[in-house]
XYZ file of C-alpha atoms in Angstrom:
463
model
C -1.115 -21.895 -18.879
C -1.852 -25.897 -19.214
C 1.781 -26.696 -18.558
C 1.620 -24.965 -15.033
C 0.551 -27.298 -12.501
C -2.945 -25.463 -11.486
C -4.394 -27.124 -8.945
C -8.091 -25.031 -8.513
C -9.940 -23.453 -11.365
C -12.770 -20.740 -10.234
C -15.063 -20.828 -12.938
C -18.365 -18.710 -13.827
C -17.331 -16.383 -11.251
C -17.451 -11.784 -11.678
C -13.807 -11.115 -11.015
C -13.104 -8.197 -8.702
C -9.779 -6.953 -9.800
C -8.082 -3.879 -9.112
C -8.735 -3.192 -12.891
C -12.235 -3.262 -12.876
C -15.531 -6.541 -12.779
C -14.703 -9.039 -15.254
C -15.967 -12.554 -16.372
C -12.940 -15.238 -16.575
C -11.618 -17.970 -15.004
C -9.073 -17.662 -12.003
C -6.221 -20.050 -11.841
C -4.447 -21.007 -8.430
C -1.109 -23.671 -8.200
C 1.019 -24.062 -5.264
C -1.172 -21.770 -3.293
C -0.802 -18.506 -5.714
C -2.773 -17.158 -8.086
C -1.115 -17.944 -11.421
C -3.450 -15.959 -14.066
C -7.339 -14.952 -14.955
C -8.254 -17.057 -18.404
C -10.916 -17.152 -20.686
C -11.444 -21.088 -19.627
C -9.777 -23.833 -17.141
C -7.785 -26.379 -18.282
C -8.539 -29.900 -18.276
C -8.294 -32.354 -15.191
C -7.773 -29.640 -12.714
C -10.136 -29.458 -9.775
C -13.099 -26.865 -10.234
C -15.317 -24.678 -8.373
C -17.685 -22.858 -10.046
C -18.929 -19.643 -8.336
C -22.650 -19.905 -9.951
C -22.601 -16.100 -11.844
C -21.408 -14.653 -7.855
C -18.731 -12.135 -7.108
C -15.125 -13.843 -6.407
C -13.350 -11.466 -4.250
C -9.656 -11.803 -3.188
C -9.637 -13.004 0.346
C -10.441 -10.246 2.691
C -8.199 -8.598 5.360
C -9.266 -7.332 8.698
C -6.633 -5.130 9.886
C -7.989 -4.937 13.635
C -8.890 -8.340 15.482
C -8.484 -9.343 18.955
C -8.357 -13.167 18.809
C -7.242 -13.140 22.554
C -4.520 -15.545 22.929
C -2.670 -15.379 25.185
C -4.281 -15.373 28.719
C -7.899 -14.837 27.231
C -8.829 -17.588 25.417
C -11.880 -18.380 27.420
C -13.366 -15.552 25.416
C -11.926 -16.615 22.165
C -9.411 -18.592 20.570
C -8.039 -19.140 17.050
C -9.452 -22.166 16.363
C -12.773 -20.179 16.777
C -11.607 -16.639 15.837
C -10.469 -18.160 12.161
C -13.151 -19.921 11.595
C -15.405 -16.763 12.292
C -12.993 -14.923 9.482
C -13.585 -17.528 6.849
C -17.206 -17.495 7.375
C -17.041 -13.645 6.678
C -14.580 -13.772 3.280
C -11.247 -13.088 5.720
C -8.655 -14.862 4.943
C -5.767 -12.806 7.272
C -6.015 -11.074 9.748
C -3.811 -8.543 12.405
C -3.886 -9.103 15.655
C -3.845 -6.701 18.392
C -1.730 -6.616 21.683
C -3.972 -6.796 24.421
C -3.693 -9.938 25.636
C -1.928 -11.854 29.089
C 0.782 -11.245 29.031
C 0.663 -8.483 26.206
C 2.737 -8.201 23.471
C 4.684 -5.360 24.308
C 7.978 -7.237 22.838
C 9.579 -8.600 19.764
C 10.341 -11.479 21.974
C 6.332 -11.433 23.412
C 5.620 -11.231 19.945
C 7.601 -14.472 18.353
C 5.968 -16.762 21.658
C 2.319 -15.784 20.252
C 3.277 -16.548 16.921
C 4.696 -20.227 18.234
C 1.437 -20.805 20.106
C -0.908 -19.655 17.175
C 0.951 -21.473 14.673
C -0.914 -24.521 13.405
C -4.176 -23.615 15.062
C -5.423 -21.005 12.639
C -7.260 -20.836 9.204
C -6.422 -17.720 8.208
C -2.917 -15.813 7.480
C -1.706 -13.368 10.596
C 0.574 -10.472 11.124
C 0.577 -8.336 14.612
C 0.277 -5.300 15.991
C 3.046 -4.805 18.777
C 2.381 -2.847 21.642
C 3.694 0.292 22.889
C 5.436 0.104 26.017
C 5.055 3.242 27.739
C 8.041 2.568 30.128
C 10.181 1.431 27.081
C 9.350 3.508 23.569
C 12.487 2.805 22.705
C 12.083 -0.656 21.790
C 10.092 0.966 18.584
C 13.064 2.625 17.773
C 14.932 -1.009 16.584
C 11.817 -2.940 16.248
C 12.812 -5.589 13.587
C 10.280 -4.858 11.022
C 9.572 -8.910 9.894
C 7.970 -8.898 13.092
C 5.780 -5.755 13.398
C 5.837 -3.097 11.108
C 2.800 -1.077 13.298
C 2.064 -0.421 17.192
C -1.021 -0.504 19.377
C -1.296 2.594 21.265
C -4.378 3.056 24.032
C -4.818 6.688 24.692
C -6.955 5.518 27.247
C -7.846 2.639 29.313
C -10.614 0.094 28.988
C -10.996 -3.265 30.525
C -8.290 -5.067 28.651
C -6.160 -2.513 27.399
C -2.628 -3.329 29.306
C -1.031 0.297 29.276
C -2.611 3.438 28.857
C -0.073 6.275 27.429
C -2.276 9.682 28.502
C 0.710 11.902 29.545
C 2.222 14.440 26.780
C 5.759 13.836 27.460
C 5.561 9.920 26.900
C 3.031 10.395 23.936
C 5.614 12.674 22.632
C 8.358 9.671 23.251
C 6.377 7.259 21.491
C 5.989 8.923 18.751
C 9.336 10.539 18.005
C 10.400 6.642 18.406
C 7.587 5.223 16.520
C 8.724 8.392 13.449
C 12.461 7.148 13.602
C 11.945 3.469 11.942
C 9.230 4.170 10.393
C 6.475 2.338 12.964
C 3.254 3.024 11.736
C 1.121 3.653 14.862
C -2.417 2.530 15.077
C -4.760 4.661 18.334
C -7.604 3.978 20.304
C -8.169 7.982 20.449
C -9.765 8.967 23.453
C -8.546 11.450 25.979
C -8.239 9.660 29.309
C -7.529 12.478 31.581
C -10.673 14.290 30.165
C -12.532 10.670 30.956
C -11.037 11.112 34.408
C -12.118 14.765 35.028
C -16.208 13.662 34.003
C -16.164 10.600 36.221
C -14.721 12.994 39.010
C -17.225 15.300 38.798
C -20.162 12.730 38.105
C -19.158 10.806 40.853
C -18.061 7.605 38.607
C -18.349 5.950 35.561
C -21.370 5.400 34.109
C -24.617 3.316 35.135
C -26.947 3.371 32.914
C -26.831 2.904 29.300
C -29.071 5.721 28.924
C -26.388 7.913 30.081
C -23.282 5.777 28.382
C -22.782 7.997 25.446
C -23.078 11.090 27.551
C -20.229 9.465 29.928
C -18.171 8.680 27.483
C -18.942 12.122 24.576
C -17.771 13.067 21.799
C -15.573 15.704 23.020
C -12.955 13.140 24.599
C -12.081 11.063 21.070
C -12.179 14.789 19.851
C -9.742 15.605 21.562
C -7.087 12.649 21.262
C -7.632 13.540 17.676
C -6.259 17.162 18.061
C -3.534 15.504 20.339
C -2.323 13.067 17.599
C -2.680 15.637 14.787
C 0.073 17.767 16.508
C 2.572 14.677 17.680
C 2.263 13.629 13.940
C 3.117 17.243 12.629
C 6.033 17.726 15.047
C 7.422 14.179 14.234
C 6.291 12.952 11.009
C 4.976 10.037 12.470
C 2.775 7.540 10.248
C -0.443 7.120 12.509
C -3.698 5.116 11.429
C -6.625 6.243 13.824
C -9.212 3.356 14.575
C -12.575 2.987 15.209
C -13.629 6.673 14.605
C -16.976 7.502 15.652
C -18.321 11.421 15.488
C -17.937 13.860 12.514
C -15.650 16.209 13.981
C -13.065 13.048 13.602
C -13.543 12.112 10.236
C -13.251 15.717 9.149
C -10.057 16.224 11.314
C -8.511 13.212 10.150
C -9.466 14.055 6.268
C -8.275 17.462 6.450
C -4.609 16.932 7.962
C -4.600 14.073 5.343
C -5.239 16.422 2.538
C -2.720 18.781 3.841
C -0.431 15.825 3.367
C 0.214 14.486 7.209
C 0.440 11.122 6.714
C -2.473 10.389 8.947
C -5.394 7.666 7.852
C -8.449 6.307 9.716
C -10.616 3.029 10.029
C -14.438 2.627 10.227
C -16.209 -0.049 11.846
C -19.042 -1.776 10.958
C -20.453 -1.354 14.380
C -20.528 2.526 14.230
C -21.954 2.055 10.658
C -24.628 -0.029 11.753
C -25.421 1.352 15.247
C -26.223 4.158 16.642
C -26.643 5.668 20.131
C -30.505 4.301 20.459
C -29.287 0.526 20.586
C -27.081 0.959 23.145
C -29.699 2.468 24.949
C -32.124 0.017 23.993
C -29.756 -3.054 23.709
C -27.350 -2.112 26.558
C -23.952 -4.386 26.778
C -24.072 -5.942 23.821
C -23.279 -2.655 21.485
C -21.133 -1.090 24.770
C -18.138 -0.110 22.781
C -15.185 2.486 23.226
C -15.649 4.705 21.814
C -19.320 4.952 22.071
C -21.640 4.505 19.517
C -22.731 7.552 18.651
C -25.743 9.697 17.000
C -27.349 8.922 13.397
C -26.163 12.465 12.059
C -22.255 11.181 13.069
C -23.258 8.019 11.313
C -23.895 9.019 8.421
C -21.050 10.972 8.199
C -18.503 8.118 8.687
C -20.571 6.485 5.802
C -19.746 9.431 3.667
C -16.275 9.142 4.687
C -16.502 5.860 3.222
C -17.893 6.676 -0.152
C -15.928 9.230 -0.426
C -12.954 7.599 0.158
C -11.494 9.632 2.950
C -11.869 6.255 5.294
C -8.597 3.941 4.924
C -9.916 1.318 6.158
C -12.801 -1.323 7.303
C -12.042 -3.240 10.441
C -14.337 -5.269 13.017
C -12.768 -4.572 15.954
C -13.485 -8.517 16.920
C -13.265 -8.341 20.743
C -15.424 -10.650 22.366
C -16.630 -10.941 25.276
C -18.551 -13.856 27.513
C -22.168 -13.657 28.250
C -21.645 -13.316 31.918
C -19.152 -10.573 31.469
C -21.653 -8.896 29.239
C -24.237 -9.266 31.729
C -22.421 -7.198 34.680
C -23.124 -4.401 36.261
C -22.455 -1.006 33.694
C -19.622 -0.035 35.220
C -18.034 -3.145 34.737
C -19.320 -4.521 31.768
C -16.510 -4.309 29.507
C -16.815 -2.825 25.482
C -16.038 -4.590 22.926
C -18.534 -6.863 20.366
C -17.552 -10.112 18.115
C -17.733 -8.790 14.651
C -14.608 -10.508 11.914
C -17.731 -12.831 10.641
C -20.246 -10.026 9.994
C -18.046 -7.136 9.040
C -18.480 -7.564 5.508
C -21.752 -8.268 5.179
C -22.286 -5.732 7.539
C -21.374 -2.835 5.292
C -22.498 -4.392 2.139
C -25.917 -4.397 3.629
C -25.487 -1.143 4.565
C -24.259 -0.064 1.507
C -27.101 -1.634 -0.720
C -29.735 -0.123 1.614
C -28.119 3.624 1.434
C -27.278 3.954 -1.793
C -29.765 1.742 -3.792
C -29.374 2.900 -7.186
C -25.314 2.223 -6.814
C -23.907 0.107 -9.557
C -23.456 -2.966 -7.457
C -19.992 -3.587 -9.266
C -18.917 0.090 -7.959
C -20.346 -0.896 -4.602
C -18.122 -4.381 -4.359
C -14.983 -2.547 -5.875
C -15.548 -0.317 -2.923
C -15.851 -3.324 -0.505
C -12.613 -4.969 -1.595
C -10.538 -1.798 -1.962
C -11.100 -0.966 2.172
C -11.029 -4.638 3.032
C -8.159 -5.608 0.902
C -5.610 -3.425 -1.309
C -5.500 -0.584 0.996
C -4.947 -2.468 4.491
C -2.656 -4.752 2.347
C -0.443 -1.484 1.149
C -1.069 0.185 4.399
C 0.325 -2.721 6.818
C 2.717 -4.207 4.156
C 1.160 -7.204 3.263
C 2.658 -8.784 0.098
C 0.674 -10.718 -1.909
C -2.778 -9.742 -0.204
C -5.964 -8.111 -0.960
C -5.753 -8.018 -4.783
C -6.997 -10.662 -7.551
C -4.252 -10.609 -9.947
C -1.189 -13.199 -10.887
C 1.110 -13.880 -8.204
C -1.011 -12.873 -5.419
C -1.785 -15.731 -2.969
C -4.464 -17.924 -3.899
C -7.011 -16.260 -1.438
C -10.446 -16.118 -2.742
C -13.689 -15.594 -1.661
C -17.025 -16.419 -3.752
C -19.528 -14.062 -2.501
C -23.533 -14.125 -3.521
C -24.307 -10.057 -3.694
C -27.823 -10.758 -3.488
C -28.861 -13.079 -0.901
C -31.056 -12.385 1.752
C -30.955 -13.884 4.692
C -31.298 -13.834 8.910
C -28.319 -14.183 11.017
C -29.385 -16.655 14.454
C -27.175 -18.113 17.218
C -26.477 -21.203 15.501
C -24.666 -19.300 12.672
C -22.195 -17.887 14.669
C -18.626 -19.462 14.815
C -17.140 -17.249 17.440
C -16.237 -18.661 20.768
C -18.170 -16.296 22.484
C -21.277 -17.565 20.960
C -23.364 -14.216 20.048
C -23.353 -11.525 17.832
C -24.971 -8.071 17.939
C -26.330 -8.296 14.530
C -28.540 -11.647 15.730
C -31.723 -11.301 14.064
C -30.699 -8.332 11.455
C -31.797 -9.491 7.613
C -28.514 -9.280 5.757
C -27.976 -8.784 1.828
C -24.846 -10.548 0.466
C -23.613 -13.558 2.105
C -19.905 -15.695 1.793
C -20.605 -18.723 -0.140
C -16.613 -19.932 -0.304
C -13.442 -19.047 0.902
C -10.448 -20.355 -0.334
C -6.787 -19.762 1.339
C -3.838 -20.787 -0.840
C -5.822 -22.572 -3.140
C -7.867 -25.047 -0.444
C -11.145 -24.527 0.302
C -11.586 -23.474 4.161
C -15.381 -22.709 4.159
C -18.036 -23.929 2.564
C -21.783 -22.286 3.712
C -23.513 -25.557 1.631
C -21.436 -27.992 3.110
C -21.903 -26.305 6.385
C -17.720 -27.419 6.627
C -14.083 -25.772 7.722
C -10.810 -26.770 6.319
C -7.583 -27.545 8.230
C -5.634 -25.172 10.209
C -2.635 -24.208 7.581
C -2.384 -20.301 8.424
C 1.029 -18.668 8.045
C 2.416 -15.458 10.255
C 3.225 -13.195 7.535
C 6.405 -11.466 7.640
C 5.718 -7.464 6.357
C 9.039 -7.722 4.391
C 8.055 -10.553 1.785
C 8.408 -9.757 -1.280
C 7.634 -13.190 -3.125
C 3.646 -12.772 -2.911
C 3.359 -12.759 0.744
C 4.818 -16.467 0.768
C 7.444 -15.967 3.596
C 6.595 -16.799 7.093
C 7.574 -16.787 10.407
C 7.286 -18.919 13.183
């Protein structure tokens, strides 16, 4: 191990690896991890994690860093730095930007303009063209292997695909290469209908929930469950917020449809009450719902019937926030607090939980299974040959979240003011340091668009 040229020892650290919490010493060179030892060698550069957790750098599967066309709500230079801060070192963007990414060839341009402005790795989410499914059907899978669809229509989704026949299109195209397809699930036409009857949308946050029930992500559930029977179709369901979802979603899983869902730390962490209390700033789609659907999803989470842990990072300016109900839109910066989100949570619901269980649970939903879900070579795991992504992480520490913490472009958080346990000490991307919390400092902008069909540790890269 002396002979290879390491260039960072992490010393002193408890070792999540997909074999279990060890003590050792991880070794990175040329931006890959090349082995766990007993001890560093010599003259190599060292950071010592102090006793803390090192993690393998974190992946959130479901970001909108809004570039294109949007950047006055975010940006990569912010958006990355947000993800660092919060233990994510890549990240997968989604399509709803100006112009969206409803191309290979819409695709490739982002990647260009993102290139050399971000800290973390990317991959994308293409969107699904409702007037084109075909293009799924020869979608070159080095530059999306997964699609966006919206199953109904918010203020920056750019297509909404409610009808039968084109869902059906989509995914009999999305089934024929193998597209994985990731849903917003809610029913528009039954969103239509209410507002019809109601007279509108809704304008009060007393009533949001009510506006916007259960029944209508319910539904798109039932509607995705068939498509994915008749076609085979691999479909990852996002942001799932009542119990009748989860235990959909788990039981077609167990009867072996290859169907899989994501939680969010916002419907972990809210519920109905703040939205009522708190208005815009936990206005989300789908709604926030009640504690008894709450703690549901967290069972889905212990009991591993949840895929995966995403923020849904969509931020949105103050002023926007601050409009009128109806056109306020959803959406709530989160890639910075989604970890610590649900390790608080965690820690708080299940006290007595062996932490070591507890972080082996955080890393599995934030790293090995997006990595295997979406492809990602090299990611999410703490072994040899990964990439040298690592994250020193202090289990214990307790502290307040304020404004000036927040690295987002949009400048606030949802979570301002909540007393979080855990909190990202380090992150480290290919073997550089690209957060430190002491140093109150960011690294340089070296993140890579990662191509799904790597298979040298995620090293290949696009753009």
């Amino acid at each position: 191990m002396a002979r290879v040229n390491v260039q960072l020892a992490v010393v002193n650290g408890r070792l999540v690896t997909p074999a279990g919490v060890r003590p050792g010493v991880v070794l990175v060179a040329d931006g890959r991890i090349t082995g766990i030892a007993d001890s560093a060698p010599g003259h190599v550069r060292v950071l010592d994690a102090g006793g803390r957790y090192v993690l393998p750098g974190l992946i959130d599967s479901h970001v909108h860093f809004r570039t294109p066309g949007l950047e006055y709500k975010e940006d990569w230079e912010h958006g990355s730095r947000a993800a660092v801060a919060g233990g994510v070192t890549t990240v997968m963007d989604m399509p709803n930007t100006v112009p969206p990414a409803l191309h290979p060839d819409a695709v490739v341009a982002k990647a260009r303009r993102i290139t050399g402005r971000s800290l973390v790795d990317f991959a994308f989410h293409i969107g699904a063209d409702p007037l084109h499914p075909e293009v799924l059907v020869d979608l070159d899978p080095a530059i999306a292997r997964s699609a966006k669809v919206f199953m109904a229509g918010h203020h920056t989704a750019p297509t909404v695909i409610s009808e039968p026949e084109v869902l059906d299109k989509v995914f009999a195209a999305a089934a024929a290469s193998g597209v994985r397809l990731v849903l917003h699930a809610e029913d528009q036409r039954l969103h239509d209908l209410l507002d019809a009857w109601r007279g509108g949308p809704p304008h009060a946050y007393r009533d949001y929930e009510r506006w916007r029930p259960r029944s209508s992500p319910i539904s798109a559930v039932v509607q995705v469950l068939e498509l994915v029977r008749r076609h085979g179709t691999k479909a990852h369901i996002l942001h799932l917020s009542s119990a009748e979802e989860a235990d959909l979603v788990a039981a077609a899983a167990a009867d072996g449809l290859p169907v899989t869902f994501e939680l969010t730390a916002h419907h972990l962490s809210f519920t109905d009450a703040d939205t009522v209390r708190g208005g815009a700033r936990t206005r989300l789609a789908p709604a926030i719902r009640g504690p008894q659907d709450q703690d549901r999803l967290w069972a889905a989470l212990r009991a591993g019937e949840a895929a995966t842990l995403g923020s849904d990072h969509a931020p949105h300016t103050r002023d926007e926030k601050e409009r009128p109900v109806a056109d306020a839109p959803p959406g709530l910066p989160g890639v910075q607090e989604l970890a610590t989100a649900v390790w608080t949570g965690m820690r708080r619901r299940w006290p007595d939980e062996d932490q070591d269980t507890a972080v082996r649970r955080l890393v599995h939903h934030l790293g090995e299974a997006p990595a295997d879900l979406f492809g990602l070579a090299g990611k999410g795991r703490l072994v040899a040959g990964a990439d040298g992504d690592l994250v020193v992480f202090d289990p214990d520490r307790r502290w307040m979240l304020s404004a000036s913490d927040i690295a987002s472009k949009c400048g606030w958080s949802a979570y301002e003011g909540w007393t979080f346990t855990g909190r990202v000490q380090v992150t480290v991307k290919s073997g550089l340091v690209v957060y430190d919390r002491e140093q109150g400092t960011f690294g340089a902008p070296g993140g890579r668009w990662l191509s799904p069909l790597s298979q040298e540790g995620g090293r290949t890269g696009n753009g």
